[in-house]
Amino acid sequence: MTDRRSYDATRRRERAEEQKRQTRERVVDAARRLFLERGYVATTITAIAQEAGVSAQTVYLSFSGKAEILHRVADVAIGGDHEELTIFQRTTWQQLESEADPARQVRLLADLMAAIAERMAPVWQAYREAAATDPRAAADMAALLKGRHESLTRALRLLPEERLRLPLAECVDSFWTISSLDGYLLLTGYRGWSHEQWRDWLRETAVVQLLSPS
């Protein structure tokens, strides 16, 4: 009987955790839609709750406020799903680590950055608006930029030092700049480039800028 009660209690906890996870995901997905449609400032917690089909109190039980929700929206955009995985735990990163050819490594990294840019660029526009009025969002935006630079540093350390055209730090800064979300938005938004055109440009530009001839 004790084992049965323990089993039932475990199942109840698991169901409660699953419901909690699903609620958080609905809130995040609803917030993304509204941030992109209405903007960060015009989107209220009440509106997010209505869009997600929950109460405002439920939203506040999961998140401290809009800035934390936007942060999670960015996490999902970067990762491509709701899984609680870092970029280094993803299959695309593992492919990058296992590739032996430096030029193919750079192109794989460019493909990864392009995939993130396509998902993240609209969210970045929401961050621009949010950062102007919300100190937490401004701090998160700065942290995202720093984290991106650190990730690129880790990625480019995989390349043989003798193949780098410039010192590692300069290579990182170069790739960080040409793959920036701001640059992506300029070329795809203002210059009319397709996503595929930007991705292919990034792949070849990165190889030329980062690697010396073999």
C-alpha positions in Angstrom: 0.0 0.0 0.0 2.8 2.4 0.9 4.5 1.7 -2.5 1.2 2.4 -4.3 0.7 5.7 -2.5 4.3 6.6 -3.3 3.8 5.7 -7.0 0.6 7.8 -7.1 2.2 10.8 -5.5 5.1 10.5 -8.0 2.6 10.4 -10.9 0.7 13.4 -9.6 4.0 15.4 -9.3 5.0 14.4 -12.8 1.6 15.5 -14.2 1.8 18.7 -12.3 5.2 19.4 -13.7 4.2 18.6 -17.2 1.2 20.9 -17.0 3.4 23.6 -15.6 5.8 23.2 -18.5 3.0 23.3 -21.1 1.6 26.4 -19.5 5.0 28.2 -19.7 5.4 27.2 -23.3 1.9 28.6 -24.2 2.8 31.8 -22.4 6.1 32.1 -24.2 4.6 31.4 -27.6 1.7 33.8 -27.0 4.1 36.5 -25.9 6.3 36.1 -29.0 3.3 36.5 -31.2 2.2 39.7 -29.4 5.7 41.2 -29.1 6.1 40.8 -32.9 2.6 42.1 -33.7 2.1 44.9 -31.2 5.6 45.6 -29.9 7.0 45.1 -26.4 5.6 48.3 -24.8 2.1 47.8 -26.1 1.9 44.2 -25.0 0.6 43.7 -21.4 0.7 40.7 -19.2 -3.1 40.6 -19.3 -2.9 40.4 -23.1 -0.3 37.7 -23.0 -2.5 35.7 -20.5 -5.6 36.1 -22.8 -3.6 35.0 -25.8 -2.3 32.0 -23.9 -5.6 31.1 -22.5 -4.6 31.5 -18.9 -5.0 34.0 -16.1 -2.6 36.9 -15.5 -2.0 35.4 -12.1 -0.8 32.2 -13.8 1.6 34.1 -15.9 3.0 35.8 -12.8 3.4 32.4 -11.1 5.7 31.4 -14.0 7.5 34.7 -14.8 8.4 37.8 -12.8 7.3 40.1 -15.7 7.6 40.9 -19.4 11.3 41.1 -19.4 11.7 37.6 -18.2 9.2 36.4 -20.7 11.1 38.1 -23.5 14.3 36.5 -22.3 12.7 33.1 -22.6 11.3 34.0 -26.0 14.9 34.7 -27.0 16.1 31.4 -25.6 13.5 29.5 -27.7 14.4 31.5 -30.8 18.1 30.7 -30.3 17.6 27.1 -29.6 14.8 26.5 -32.1 12.5 24.8 -29.6 11.5 24.8 -25.9 14.1 22.3 -24.8 16.3 23.4 -21.9 19.5 22.9 -23.8 22.4 25.2 -24.4 23.7 25.7 -27.9 26.7 23.5 -27.0 24.4 20.6 -26.3 22.7 20.8 -29.7 23.3 18.4 -32.6 24.5 21.3 -34.8 27.3 22.2 -32.4 28.3 18.5 -32.1 28.6 18.4 -35.9 30.8 21.5 -35.8 33.1 19.9 -33.2 33.4 16.6 -35.1 34.2 18.3 -38.5 37.9 18.1 -39.3 38.1 20.4 -42.3 38.5 24.1 -41.2 36.6 25.6 -44.2 33.7 23.2 -43.6 33.8 24.1 -39.9 33.4 27.8 -40.8 30.6 27.1 -43.2 28.8 25.0 -40.6 29.2 27.8 -38.0 27.8 30.2 -40.6 24.8 27.9 -41.2 24.2 27.8 -37.4 24.4 31.5 -37.1 22.1 32.0 -40.1 19.5 29.6 -38.7 19.6 31.5 -35.4 19.4 34.9 -37.1 16.2 33.9 -39.1 14.5 32.9 -35.8 16.0 35.6 -33.6 15.9 38.7 -35.8 12.2 39.6 -35.1 12.8 39.1 -31.4 15.9 41.3 -31.6 13.6 44.1 -32.9 11.4 43.6 -29.8 14.6 43.8 -27.7 15.5 47.1 -29.2 12.2 48.6 -28.2 12.2 47.0 -24.8 15.8 48.1 -23.9 14.8 51.7 -24.3 12.3 51.6 -21.4 13.1 48.4 -19.4 16.4 48.2 -17.6 16.1 44.4 -17.2 15.6 44.0 -20.9 18.5 46.3 -21.6 20.7 44.2 -19.3 19.5 41.0 -21.0 20.2 42.4 -24.4 23.8 43.2 -23.4 24.1 39.7 -22.0 22.9 38.2 -25.2 25.6 40.1 -27.2 28.3 39.0 -24.7 27.1 35.4 -24.8 27.1 35.4 -28.6 30.7 36.7 -28.6 31.8 34.0 -26.1 30.1 31.3 -28.1 31.9 32.4 -31.3 35.2 32.4 -29.4 34.6 28.8 -28.3 33.7 27.9 -31.9 36.7 29.5 -33.5 39.0 27.9 -31.0 38.2 24.7 -32.7 40.0 25.9 -35.8 43.8 25.2 -36.2 45.6 28.3 -35.1 47.9 28.1 -38.1 44.9 28.4 -40.5 43.6 31.6 -39.0 44.2 34.7 -41.1 44.2 36.9 -38.0 44.8 36.5 -34.3 41.9 34.6 -32.7 40.4 37.7 -31.0 40.3 39.6 -34.2 38.8 36.6 -36.0 36.0 36.4 -33.4 35.3 40.1 -33.6 35.2 39.9 -37.4 32.7 37.0 -37.4 30.7 38.5 -34.6 30.3 41.6 -36.7 29.4 40.1 -40.1 27.0 37.6 -38.5 25.3 40.2 -36.3 21.5 40.4 -36.1 21.6 44.1 -36.9 23.5 43.3 -40.1 21.0 40.6 -40.9 18.1 43.0 -40.4 19.7 45.6 -42.6 20.4 43.3 -45.5 17.1 41.3 -45.4 14.9 44.1 -44.2 16.2 47.2 -46.0 18.2 45.8 -48.9 15.7 43.0 -49.8 18.1 40.1 -49.5 16.5 36.7 -49.0 17.5 34.6 -46.0 19.2 32.1 -48.2 21.2 34.9 -50.0 22.4 36.2 -46.6 23.3 32.7 -45.4 25.3 32.0 -48.5 27.1 35.4 -48.3 28.0 34.7 -44.7 29.4 31.3 -45.4 31.7 32.5 -48.1 32.6 35.8 -46.5 33.5 34.1 -43.3 35.8 31.6 -45.0 37.7 34.4 -46.8 38.0 36.6 -43.7 38.9 33.9 -41.2 41.1 31.4 -43.0 44.4 31.7 -44.7 44.9 29.6 -47.9 45.8 26.0 -47.0 
